[in-house]
């Protein structure tokens, strides 16, 4: 780095170049010793000359010349010329075995965003395919979004849409992220953590799903080195301390296996490897294991010619060493979603040290190492297009399920949950294999089968046994979904609290969106008005409509009703939006002097709240008579409202009671409705009625009574009715002290064998 560039770097960053808090000196020194951009590009051309023809090489040289000129005068935070970054990205793509178009797009991937060149310029010089690749990698332009999270979500959404057209887009983006992570030390500390967190939560899972193991592991290790540097150094130290002993141990294991296996399978390759730092980190710091308790730090990989040899080798390994129960996985007969295939088994070696053995064919090995990139590395390209598209149908499914939700951040949450490493494999009664993320429930399984199955689900059986609706499935289980033929039954909003996959969550929301639109609009409008009052946003009817229309359009809704409906069914979180809505309100309607008045209003002492002996607090009324309405039987914990009766005090209703107007201000006597809340010290008991749907069997009522008696809950009434389809309904009236107590009783009842559903009547 020249003295001039170094001086400019320090001035731009406003820090001392020796600051250890900001720039890692060892990294800075290595950057200074790097070759120039021209030197790096010449090395790249020498390398690609071995595998590419002259025409491709000339196009790569042309792309470099255009990018070099376009980025002239631009520098990275390290002080090096910016053009070095696209050259390094192209080099990473070459190492992954990608084609010339991918490398050209890599060299040009920042010109549309950071220079005066346009997509049309790229298209004119290099064709439609390269222009689309560059467009796909380019970050989203200026879009009026509220938060950084939404901006990130839109970037990811655009990237996935481009991926669905050409998978090379994401491979270029991953290469771009790898080089950015390798030079992350030059960023400010808070930026390092942001980029590292984004890498760990978005890009590493995508690399995993694409099956590119090397990229995934490097991104994870680099991310952890910035997110938890102390733990990273500790693991590195532990690995280094055992380096010589580890090599000696692996060599002896390899020799022993090699001598035995080559007698049966002569043409095989046997190598040893060490688990990645992030893999060890997950088990040490996220699962609470000691370094010595991690079984697969050591691993031996056996690569053979065909599948039969894989199983022959497995038999030999189990004959040579004692296997650890529960540690065998057959990913050949049941491949992972990212196409990965291999046999995994963990055995006990010499000195009682466990190690993992992976057995696969050469074709499986290429897929395991390079994933989707193997299509180009081994000259397969985009051949077999239909099969290729089937393998990556998950991208399309992810985008389709995300369109149900109006919350742009859901697509990021989907990647965090649905593309995770851990998976479970369960079976339908007909033997089909369904892959789900670890922690998925029977509801997730139902929606993975089909939306209609999930929407009509009333219960589930696992291996022939009735299970609770929130039961988490495990690998190898056979799941049978019990559905209802009753029209309009539909899912429960409570399912949103425990489903794991975004697909299930979005399909549940979609059902409420379509089937309950009018109700959702009213609920959404009521919530908006309530939040506006709580935040002192007061507008005339005309200004209110104008303001809501602006907010709705900024959230990409066509009409205000669409916005209300999304709030009503849970597609949009109003609470998260309120800080930005208040800013917009001040910008549109408030003058500076009015802002001070708002502060004064807000800081006024709250209206006195009076406590009732019945455990309900009524705003501004002392010692009033309270009665609980029979129509909805409110319990402590329910959202409640009071109605001033004529001569009988205040009647307390649940806020969602059918007798309570959806919009108070629009009813005939809005002044008679009054705010009410529960006292935190309430100790009274209340009655509540449960409606139970169950399978009709002998002894079921006795089981229900025993569970309730064990919880010391009083039963005031029982009503049962048998149905023709082998089911029964039970109505129980109980004594409880609040909504949480009632939910606890419901959860216990739901675990009883034969109980299909429990609802509060």
XYZ file of C-alpha atoms in Angstrom:
761
model
C 0.000 0.000 0.000
C 1.410 3.416 -0.951
C 2.002 6.055 1.746
C -0.604 8.250 0.051
C -3.237 5.515 0.154
C -2.400 4.643 3.759
C -2.698 8.293 4.762
C -6.044 8.601 2.994
C -7.293 5.406 4.661
C -6.464 6.719 8.123
C -8.088 10.083 7.401
C -11.271 8.432 6.106
C -11.544 6.162 9.109
C -10.528 8.890 11.562
C -8.351 6.517 13.565
C -4.717 5.738 14.208
C -3.455 2.976 11.871
C -1.992 1.168 14.881
C -5.362 0.859 16.622
C -5.805 -2.817 17.490
C -9.463 -2.179 18.227
C -10.131 -1.428 14.599
C -7.654 -3.073 12.225
C -5.828 -6.342 12.739
C -2.168 -5.456 12.054
C -1.355 -8.972 10.892
C -4.090 -8.754 8.278
C -2.950 -5.258 7.292
C 0.604 -6.517 6.797
C -0.555 -9.405 4.632
C -2.643 -7.023 2.514
C 0.363 -4.751 1.944
C 2.394 -7.678 0.651
C -0.228 -8.820 -1.847
C 0.384 -8.559 -5.560
C -1.118 -5.742 -7.601
C -4.460 -6.263 -9.309
C -2.737 -6.841 -12.665
C -0.458 -9.436 -11.095
C -3.388 -11.261 -9.498
C -5.315 -11.219 -12.763
C -2.321 -12.577 -14.700
C -2.117 -15.481 -12.235
C -5.837 -16.115 -12.778
C -5.430 -16.148 -16.574
C -2.554 -18.634 -16.305
C -4.766 -20.910 -14.209
C -7.870 -20.726 -16.421
C -5.788 -21.308 -19.566
C -5.538 -24.969 -18.574
C -9.314 -25.553 -18.774
C -10.886 -22.807 -20.956
C -10.665 -22.059 -24.671
C -9.170 -18.899 -26.153
C -12.507 -17.163 -26.846
C -13.584 -17.479 -23.191
C -10.208 -16.178 -22.006
C -10.444 -13.151 -24.322
C -13.897 -12.310 -22.923
C -12.534 -12.602 -19.348
C -9.676 -10.228 -20.255
C -12.160 -7.793 -21.790
C -14.323 -7.878 -18.653
C -11.273 -7.168 -16.485
C -10.266 -4.192 -18.636
C -13.777 -2.697 -18.429
C -14.047 -3.286 -14.659
C -10.543 -1.890 -14.039
C -11.379 1.320 -15.905
C -14.822 1.645 -14.269
C -13.418 1.234 -10.736
C -10.425 3.525 -11.365
C -9.912 5.775 -8.338
C -12.067 3.608 -6.053
C -10.474 1.978 -3.012
C -11.532 -0.522 -0.393
C -11.303 0.153 3.347
C -7.961 -1.650 3.373
C -6.623 1.062 1.053
C -6.070 -1.341 -1.848
C -7.538 -0.617 -5.312
C -11.162 -1.759 -5.510
C -10.553 -3.842 -8.636
C -8.680 -6.400 -6.499
C -12.014 -7.453 -4.947
C -13.754 -8.573 -8.185
C -10.541 -10.326 -9.291
C -10.434 -12.278 -6.032
C -14.131 -13.177 -6.397
C -13.456 -14.471 -9.921
C -10.527 -16.506 -8.541
C -12.775 -18.130 -5.909
C -15.281 -19.030 -8.626
C -12.514 -20.596 -10.705
C -11.488 -22.705 -7.695
C -15.114 -23.847 -7.417
C -14.978 -24.850 -11.091
C -17.480 -22.297 -12.416
C -17.766 -21.315 -16.087
C -16.444 -18.256 -17.926
C -19.787 -16.400 -17.788
C -19.782 -16.649 -13.989
C -16.223 -15.277 -13.812
C -17.065 -12.417 -16.199
C -20.116 -11.548 -14.084
C -17.904 -11.642 -10.979
C -15.461 -9.161 -12.509
C -18.386 -6.861 -13.363
C -20.643 -7.536 -10.362
C -20.180 -4.087 -8.797
C -19.981 -1.889 -11.898
C -23.761 -1.372 -12.233
C -24.105 -0.466 -8.565
C -20.933 1.589 -7.998
C -20.026 3.089 -11.397
C -21.679 4.813 -14.347
C -21.967 1.603 -16.378
C -25.488 0.192 -16.796
C -26.981 -3.245 -17.289
C -27.504 -2.362 -20.967
C -23.772 -1.662 -21.344
C -22.961 -5.089 -19.916
C -25.581 -6.735 -22.142
C -24.145 -5.041 -25.247
C -20.599 -6.278 -24.567
C -21.235 -9.723 -23.028
C -24.791 -10.804 -23.806
C -28.087 -11.317 -21.986
C -26.936 -14.118 -19.643
C -24.006 -12.176 -18.166
C -26.161 -9.036 -17.814
C -28.812 -11.012 -15.889
C -26.149 -12.522 -13.625
C -24.749 -9.051 -12.840
C -28.274 -7.726 -12.226
C -29.042 -10.641 -9.922
C -25.951 -10.058 -7.795
C -26.369 -6.273 -7.668
C -27.895 -5.047 -4.413
C -31.404 -3.619 -4.418
C -31.643 0.045 -5.364
C -33.214 2.832 -3.363
C -36.545 1.557 -2.028
C -38.582 3.460 0.610
C -38.407 0.890 3.392
C -38.592 1.482 7.124
C -35.766 -0.601 8.573
C -32.393 -2.117 7.790
C -33.958 -5.554 8.357
C -36.506 -4.857 5.626
C -33.743 -3.679 3.282
C -31.832 -6.896 3.976
C -34.976 -8.952 3.396
C -35.609 -7.267 0.045
C -32.006 -7.923 -1.017
C -32.399 -11.599 -0.142
C -35.773 -11.796 -1.903
C -34.293 -10.347 -5.102
C -31.312 -12.669 -4.876
C -33.582 -15.722 -4.520
C -35.746 -14.608 -7.438
C -32.609 -14.369 -9.589
C -31.518 -17.786 -8.284
C -34.788 -19.311 -9.468
C -33.847 -18.197 -12.999
C -30.105 -18.989 -12.839
C -28.516 -20.729 -9.857
C -25.121 -19.191 -10.719
C -26.311 -15.901 -9.189
C -26.068 -17.239 -5.647
C -22.726 -18.964 -6.283
C -21.272 -15.612 -7.396
C -22.845 -13.949 -4.357
C -21.325 -16.583 -2.042
C -17.887 -16.031 -3.589
C -18.363 -12.278 -3.103
C -19.277 -12.844 0.550
C -16.253 -15.130 1.116
C -13.810 -12.441 0.003
C -15.629 -9.766 2.003
C -15.412 -11.982 5.092
C -11.699 -12.638 4.499
C -11.103 -8.869 4.602
C -13.643 -8.067 7.331
C -10.925 -6.940 9.765
C -10.883 -3.520 8.080
C -14.504 -2.801 9.019
C -15.551 -1.065 12.216
C -16.278 -3.498 15.089
C -20.097 -3.113 14.984
C -20.074 -3.576 11.198
C -17.975 -6.713 11.585
C -20.572 -8.222 13.889
C -23.461 -7.247 11.606
C -21.803 -8.795 8.543
C -20.706 -11.884 10.477
C -24.221 -12.414 11.878
C -25.772 -12.009 8.430
C -23.240 -14.465 7.002
C -23.991 -17.067 9.669
C -27.772 -16.707 9.426
C -28.273 -16.290 5.664
C -25.303 -17.113 3.439
C -23.907 -20.166 5.264
C -27.353 -21.892 5.334
C -27.777 -21.213 1.612
C -24.308 -22.649 0.903
C -25.292 -25.684 2.985
C -28.544 -26.151 1.066
C -26.604 -25.900 -2.211
C -24.240 -28.562 -0.902
C -21.038 -26.483 -1.269
C -19.316 -27.785 1.868
C -16.058 -25.820 1.572
C -17.860 -22.491 1.177
C -20.252 -23.241 4.032
C -17.499 -24.205 6.469
C -15.270 -21.239 5.602
C -18.140 -18.763 5.983
C -19.125 -20.285 9.338
C -15.570 -20.298 10.680
C -14.927 -16.698 9.583
C -18.246 -15.564 11.087
C -17.540 -17.212 14.447
C -14.031 -15.726 14.548
C -15.671 -12.256 14.686
C -18.812 -13.063 16.671
C -17.018 -14.985 19.431
C -13.242 -14.501 19.000
C -12.419 -15.840 22.479
C -14.156 -19.166 21.879
C -12.708 -19.364 18.363
C -9.155 -18.965 19.671
C -9.824 -21.485 22.439
C -10.916 -24.156 19.951
C -7.969 -23.384 17.670
C -5.602 -23.720 20.627
C -7.133 -27.076 21.614
C -6.742 -28.332 18.047
C -3.155 -27.066 17.772
C -2.155 -28.640 21.088
C -3.172 -32.050 19.769
C -1.930 -31.538 16.217
C 0.961 -33.994 16.216
C -0.923 -36.572 18.296
C -3.984 -36.155 16.075
C -1.976 -36.731 12.885
C -0.335 -39.791 14.351
C -3.707 -41.186 15.470
C -5.412 -40.557 12.119
C -2.461 -42.060 10.197
C -2.614 -45.256 12.250
C -6.402 -45.523 11.790
C -6.131 -44.931 8.039
C -3.407 -47.595 7.664
C -5.374 -50.148 9.655
C -8.559 -49.547 7.619
C -6.636 -49.445 4.331
C -4.924 -52.810 4.969
C -8.279 -54.478 5.645
C -10.552 -52.839 3.063
C -8.226 -53.077 0.060
C -8.429 -56.847 0.321
C -12.137 -56.592 -0.572
C -12.412 -53.233 -2.403
C -9.089 -52.603 -4.158
C -9.904 -49.295 -5.884
C -10.708 -46.971 -2.979
C -9.386 -43.785 -1.386
C -9.047 -43.406 2.386
C -8.334 -39.994 3.920
C -8.642 -38.352 7.344
C -10.074 -34.959 8.278
C -10.803 -32.758 11.279
C -14.198 -31.205 12.054
C -14.502 -27.469 11.279
C -14.079 -24.934 14.078
C -17.728 -23.882 13.781
C -18.861 -27.518 13.974
C -16.924 -27.935 17.229
C -18.168 -24.539 18.462
C -21.819 -25.518 17.997
C -21.372 -28.609 20.138
C -19.174 -27.010 22.820
C -20.956 -23.700 23.335
C -24.464 -24.362 22.061
C -24.936 -27.944 23.267
C -22.769 -27.601 26.395
C -20.342 -30.428 25.579
C -16.684 -30.684 26.532
C -14.081 -30.919 23.785
C -13.461 -34.578 24.702
C -17.193 -35.390 24.394
C -17.422 -34.481 20.706
C -17.396 -37.792 18.872
C -16.762 -36.629 15.334
C -13.758 -34.303 15.746
C -11.821 -37.053 13.984
C -13.221 -38.469 10.750
C -12.079 -40.950 8.131
C -13.517 -40.751 4.621
C -13.683 -43.794 2.351
C -14.444 -43.202 -1.348
C -15.284 -46.163 -3.597
C -16.592 -46.824 -7.128
C -20.172 -47.969 -6.539
C -22.956 -48.158 -3.948
C -22.520 -51.889 -3.227
C -18.919 -51.224 -2.173
C -20.185 -48.544 0.252
C -22.217 -51.106 2.192
C -19.418 -53.690 1.973
C -17.021 -51.169 3.541
C -19.592 -50.374 6.244
C -19.712 -54.051 7.208
C -15.912 -54.208 7.409
C -15.747 -51.066 9.602
C -18.352 -52.459 12.021
C -16.412 -55.732 12.114
C -13.137 -53.926 12.898
C -14.433 -51.441 15.496
C -17.228 -51.246 18.053
C -19.988 -48.936 16.798
C -21.697 -46.338 19.001
C -25.486 -46.976 19.116
C -27.637 -44.315 17.494
C -24.732 -42.846 15.540
C -25.362 -44.573 12.185
C -26.996 -42.542 9.378
C -27.789 -43.762 5.886
C -27.919 -40.710 3.627
C -27.553 -42.904 0.526
C -31.033 -44.415 0.710
C -32.401 -41.142 2.162
C -30.393 -38.219 0.694
C -30.383 -34.819 2.370
C -32.323 -31.974 0.761
C -29.044 -30.551 -0.616
C -28.411 -33.798 -2.593
C -25.789 -35.007 -0.078
C -25.354 -38.793 0.005
C -23.067 -40.822 2.245
C -23.000 -43.465 4.969
C -22.051 -42.118 8.420
C -21.121 -44.246 11.395
C -19.232 -43.448 14.591
C -17.016 -46.143 16.115
C -14.572 -46.534 19.008
C -10.938 -46.689 17.948
C -7.666 -47.375 19.747
C -7.456 -46.032 23.277
C -11.229 -45.596 23.438
C -11.142 -42.553 21.147
C -14.287 -42.262 18.975
C -14.102 -41.238 15.333
C -16.564 -40.893 12.475
C -16.366 -42.842 9.217
C -17.963 -41.470 6.043
C -18.378 -43.843 3.097
C -19.446 -42.653 -0.363
C -18.893 -43.106 -4.104
C -16.814 -40.708 -6.226
C -19.942 -39.157 -7.706
C -21.376 -38.627 -4.205
C -18.041 -37.119 -3.147
C -18.099 -34.562 -5.973
C -21.625 -33.549 -4.987
C -20.671 -33.402 -1.296
C -17.675 -31.134 -1.944
C -19.022 -28.839 -4.657
C -22.812 -29.281 -4.517
C -24.506 -27.401 -7.345
C -21.111 -26.082 -8.508
C -20.210 -29.646 -9.527
C -22.494 -29.183 -12.556
C -19.932 -26.782 -14.007
C -16.754 -28.191 -12.472
C -17.338 -31.551 -14.088
C -18.603 -30.087 -17.402
C -22.242 -30.927 -16.771
C -23.348 -27.295 -17.044
C -27.104 -26.851 -17.252
C -27.653 -30.228 -18.933
C -30.516 -32.325 -17.695
C -32.464 -29.138 -17.055
C -35.627 -30.788 -15.737
C -33.747 -32.846 -13.145
C -31.655 -29.804 -12.277
C -34.770 -27.700 -11.647
C -36.324 -30.438 -9.512
C -33.291 -30.425 -7.222
C -33.696 -26.705 -6.586
C -37.477 -26.513 -6.468
C -37.022 -25.465 -2.815
C -36.036 -21.980 -4.035
C -39.346 -21.596 -5.856
C -41.276 -23.055 -2.913
C -39.536 -20.657 -0.530
C -40.506 -17.680 -2.691
C -44.072 -18.909 -3.197
C -44.676 -19.462 0.505
C -43.205 -16.058 1.297
C -45.665 -14.250 -1.006
C -48.431 -15.177 1.454
C -46.914 -12.893 4.079
C -46.730 -9.114 3.740
C -43.855 -9.006 6.220
C -40.642 -8.817 4.142
C -38.547 -10.087 7.056
C -40.291 -13.485 6.887
C -38.045 -14.552 4.014
C -34.967 -14.042 6.212
C -36.631 -15.968 9.050
C -37.375 -18.757 6.576
C -33.693 -19.108 5.708
C -32.758 -19.109 9.396
C -35.222 -21.888 10.223
C -35.898 -23.923 7.072
C -32.364 -24.133 5.641
C -30.672 -25.176 8.874
C -28.222 -28.041 9.102
C -30.192 -30.335 11.365
C -32.983 -32.235 9.662
C -35.357 -35.035 10.568
C -36.693 -37.590 8.100
C -40.193 -38.921 8.747
C -42.546 -41.113 6.736
C -46.111 -40.947 5.495
C -48.257 -44.094 6.018
C -47.526 -44.967 2.360
C -43.748 -44.821 2.904
C -42.914 -41.451 1.309
C -40.036 -39.610 3.024
C -40.624 -36.035 4.229
C -37.644 -33.887 5.300
C -38.317 -31.277 8.000
C -36.090 -29.039 10.135
C -35.303 -30.319 13.638
C -38.036 -29.295 16.085
C -40.805 -29.438 13.465
C -44.229 -30.548 14.703
C -46.984 -32.758 13.291
C -48.651 -29.551 12.059
C -45.524 -28.732 10.016
C -45.696 -32.265 8.617
C -49.360 -31.843 7.658
C -48.673 -28.625 5.769
C -45.605 -30.175 4.119
C -47.976 -32.781 2.633
C -50.516 -30.225 1.355
C -52.239 -27.026 2.449
C -55.624 -28.767 2.446
C -54.339 -31.491 4.791
C -53.040 -28.915 7.252
C -56.176 -26.788 7.099
C -58.458 -29.777 7.831
C -56.181 -31.343 10.460
C -57.759 -32.156 13.839
C -55.166 -34.569 15.224
C -52.226 -36.843 14.437
C -50.912 -40.331 15.089
C -47.216 -41.145 15.412
C -46.401 -44.833 14.957
C -50.110 -45.559 15.542
C -50.350 -43.529 18.760
C -52.385 -40.329 19.181
C -50.086 -37.380 20.009
C -50.659 -33.724 21.021
C -51.014 -31.218 18.220
C -47.632 -29.626 19.085
C -45.723 -32.943 19.144
C -42.188 -32.614 17.695
C -41.458 -35.337 15.149
C -38.311 -37.478 15.197
C -36.395 -39.259 12.457
C -37.898 -42.607 11.440
C -41.409 -41.997 12.775
C -44.497 -42.746 10.671
C -46.926 -39.825 10.835
C -50.638 -40.096 10.081
C -52.736 -36.931 9.997
C -56.356 -37.095 11.197
C -58.527 -34.687 9.220
C -62.076 -33.417 9.584
C -64.684 -33.478 6.813
C -66.473 -30.560 8.471
C -66.454 -27.532 6.169
C -64.905 -24.315 7.474
C -63.167 -25.965 10.444
C -59.774 -24.529 9.546
C -56.566 -24.163 11.557
C -56.212 -22.515 14.967
C -54.385 -19.239 15.489
C -52.589 -20.935 18.404
C -50.723 -23.111 15.892
C -48.712 -20.045 14.898
C -47.085 -20.148 18.339
C -45.371 -23.521 17.857
C -45.038 -24.363 14.142
C -41.401 -24.470 13.060
C -41.434 -24.038 9.286
C -42.276 -20.790 7.565
C -44.269 -22.775 5.004
C -46.722 -23.944 7.657
C -46.845 -20.510 9.272
C -47.561 -18.762 5.979
C -50.229 -21.281 4.949
C -52.028 -20.827 8.281
C -51.935 -17.059 7.824
C -53.108 -17.509 4.245
C -56.166 -19.409 5.443
C -57.118 -16.659 7.869
C -56.371 -14.100 5.168
C -58.817 -15.679 2.702
C -61.519 -17.055 5.007
C -61.795 -14.217 7.532
C -61.100 -11.086 5.496
C -63.965 -8.941 6.829
C -63.173 -9.965 10.380
C -59.468 -9.282 9.811
C -60.165 -5.790 8.444
C -62.220 -4.895 11.525
C -59.636 -6.374 13.890
C -56.823 -4.585 12.085
C -58.597 -1.237 12.091
C -59.420 -1.607 15.773
C -55.776 -2.364 16.574
C -54.570 0.626 14.540
C -56.978 2.978 16.299
C -56.030 1.580 19.706
C -52.303 1.964 19.015
C -52.809 5.468 17.636
C -54.647 6.539 20.793
C -51.971 4.956 22.972
C -49.265 6.853 21.084
C -51.185 10.185 21.051
C -51.686 10.181 17.283
C -54.867 12.229 16.788
C -56.160 12.999 13.294
C -59.369 14.095 11.603
C -61.186 11.486 9.512
C -59.761 12.858 6.244
C -56.212 13.085 7.573
C -56.532 9.628 9.125
C -57.467 8.055 5.781
C -54.708 9.957 4.007
C -52.126 8.922 6.611
C -53.145 5.239 6.594
C -53.001 5.188 2.779
C -49.405 6.498 2.873
C -48.388 3.901 5.477
C -50.111 1.101 3.537
C -48.363 2.045 0.288
C -44.977 2.135 2.001
C -45.674 -1.416 3.126
C -46.534 -2.360 -0.504
C -50.328 -2.676 0.042
C -52.742 -1.551 -2.667
C -55.478 -0.333 -0.307
C -55.891 0.564 3.356
C -58.221 -2.447 3.777
C -55.436 -4.770 2.635
C -53.210 -3.187 5.288
C -55.873 -3.615 7.999
C -56.485 -7.235 6.960
C -52.764 -8.045 7.166
C -52.630 -6.669 10.715
C -55.800 -8.585 11.594
C -54.481 -12.006 10.571
C -50.923 -11.429 11.805
C -49.112 -10.888 8.506
C -47.799 -7.508 9.695
C -46.654 -6.542 13.196
C -48.024 -3.103 14.057
C -45.915 -2.883 17.231
C -42.685 -3.087 15.230
C -43.902 -0.414 12.849
C -45.097 2.118 15.442
C -41.766 3.967 15.978
C -41.567 4.648 12.233
C -45.272 5.498 12.005
C -44.811 8.091 14.753
C -41.879 9.606 12.859
C -44.000 9.799 9.720
C -46.858 11.363 11.722
C -44.585 14.098 13.065
C -43.173 14.698 9.587
C -46.594 15.007 7.924
C -48.763 16.741 10.511
C -46.748 18.265 13.352
C -44.974 21.599 13.561
C -41.895 21.908 15.838
C -43.774 23.873 18.494
C -46.523 21.248 18.574
C -44.008 18.494 19.347
C -43.237 20.108 22.698
C -46.953 20.118 23.545
C -47.106 16.398 22.872
C -44.258 15.841 25.305
C -46.135 17.779 27.949
C -49.267 15.732 27.339
C -47.405 12.487 27.546
C -45.740 13.382 30.821
C -49.023 14.199 32.570
C -49.794 11.792 35.403
C -52.048 8.916 34.343
C -55.708 8.962 35.356
C -56.270 7.365 38.727
C -57.141 3.684 38.556
C -59.496 2.291 41.171
C -59.301 -1.260 42.463
C -62.398 -3.399 42.818
C -62.837 -6.200 45.318
C -63.633 -8.448 42.327
C -60.079 -8.062 40.978
C -60.899 -5.681 38.131
C -59.545 -2.137 37.848
C -61.890 0.406 36.227
C -60.411 3.640 34.895
C -61.595 6.602 36.965
C -64.460 4.927 38.894
C -64.291 4.295 42.636
C -65.877 1.230 44.313
C -68.247 0.354 41.475
C -70.318 -2.815 41.282
C -68.721 -5.396 38.976
C -70.351 -8.356 37.276
C -68.873 -10.787 34.766
C -70.932 -11.322 31.621
C -72.227 -14.845 30.984
C -71.835 -14.506 27.198
C -68.042 -14.763 27.238
C -67.028 -15.573 30.881
C -63.816 -13.474 30.999
C -60.829 -14.761 32.987
C -57.766 -12.975 34.402
C -55.353 -12.661 31.504
C -58.074 -12.011 28.907
C -58.157 -8.612 27.232
C -61.307 -7.062 28.776
C -63.540 -4.025 28.489
C -66.321 -2.666 30.722
C -69.897 -1.659 29.846
C -71.748 0.732 32.172
C -75.188 -0.839 32.685
C -78.313 0.945 33.905
C -78.478 0.265 37.623
C -76.295 -2.848 37.701
C -72.770 -1.410 37.758
C -70.153 -2.328 35.150
C -70.461 -5.525 33.127
C -67.091 -7.006 32.162
C -66.700 -8.599 28.697
C -63.815 -10.133 26.770
C -62.645 -7.648 24.160
C -63.360 -10.189 21.395
C -66.837 -11.025 22.744
C -69.539 -11.033 20.069
C -71.530 -8.495 22.113
C -68.669 -5.964 22.061
C -68.634 -3.635 19.014
C -65.579 -4.074 16.813
C -65.162 -0.309 16.608
C -66.410 1.369 19.796
C -66.554 4.861 18.300
C -69.040 3.695 15.650
C -71.558 2.110 18.032
C -74.738 3.807 19.339
C -73.498 4.617 22.865
C -69.676 4.668 22.784
C -69.509 6.590 26.085
C -70.888 3.558 27.978
C -67.864 1.432 27.055
C -64.991 1.968 29.469
C -61.409 0.742 29.872
C -60.901 -2.105 32.323
C -57.969 -4.311 33.337
C -57.167 -7.086 35.785
C -55.542 -6.402 39.120
C -52.101 -8.036 39.339
C -52.824 -9.320 42.882
C -56.090 -11.048 42.053
C -56.717 -14.292 43.959
C -60.393 -15.064 43.162
C -61.536 -18.200 41.322
C -63.600 -18.084 38.126
C -65.564 -20.628 36.140
C -64.572 -21.569 32.592
C -65.990 -24.090 30.141
C -63.866 -26.312 27.912
C -65.058 -28.002 24.723
C -63.153 -31.265 24.141
C -63.148 -33.365 20.954
C -61.904 -36.915 21.441
C -61.981 -40.501 20.225
C -64.822 -42.409 21.912
C -63.219 -45.103 24.073
C -63.792 -46.852 27.391
C -62.138 -45.109 30.340
C -61.509 -41.779 28.607
C -63.700 -39.777 31.007
C -61.957 -41.432 33.952
C -58.567 -40.385 32.560
C -59.775 -36.805 32.096
C -61.188 -36.657 35.631
C -57.963 -38.048 37.096
C -55.792 -35.448 35.337
C -58.038 -32.615 36.559
C -58.148 -34.015 40.111
C -54.336 -34.313 40.150
C -54.175 -30.601 39.361
C -56.557 -29.900 42.283
C -59.103 -28.241 39.991
C -62.803 -28.282 40.919
C -65.257 -29.591 38.279
C -68.663 -27.836 38.332
C -70.298 -29.511 35.341
C -69.833 -32.299 32.765
C -71.756 -32.883 29.534
C -70.804 -35.623 27.034
C -72.109 -36.612 23.626
C -71.136 -39.481 21.289
C -70.945 -39.046 17.513
C -71.453 -41.497 14.663
C -67.892 -41.295 13.364
C -66.371 -42.845 16.497
C -65.670 -39.566 18.202
C -67.191 -37.835 21.214
C -67.479 -34.313 22.603
C -67.139 -33.341 26.250
C -68.001 -30.018 27.879
C -66.338 -29.361 31.232
C -67.039 -26.411 33.515
C -64.068 -25.830 35.846
C -62.857 -23.465 38.551
C -59.623 -21.652 37.558
C -57.797 -18.547 38.723
C -56.885 -17.108 35.321
C -56.153 -17.665 31.673
C -52.676 -19.112 32.339
C -54.137 -21.626 34.790
C -56.780 -22.589 32.227
C -54.169 -23.009 29.477
C -52.169 -25.272 31.776
C -55.251 -27.451 32.343
C -55.923 -27.560 28.589
C -52.337 -28.600 27.853
C -52.559 -31.475 30.356
C -55.869 -32.684 28.941
C -54.521 -32.534 25.382
C -51.779 -35.029 26.301
C -54.327 -37.723 27.238
C -54.466 -40.608 24.773
C -57.503 -40.133 22.509
C -57.933 -36.364 22.977
C -57.988 -34.646 19.569
C -58.677 -31.010 20.451
C -59.368 -28.809 23.477
C -60.909 -25.363 23.116
C -62.262 -22.772 25.474
C -66.000 -22.630 24.918
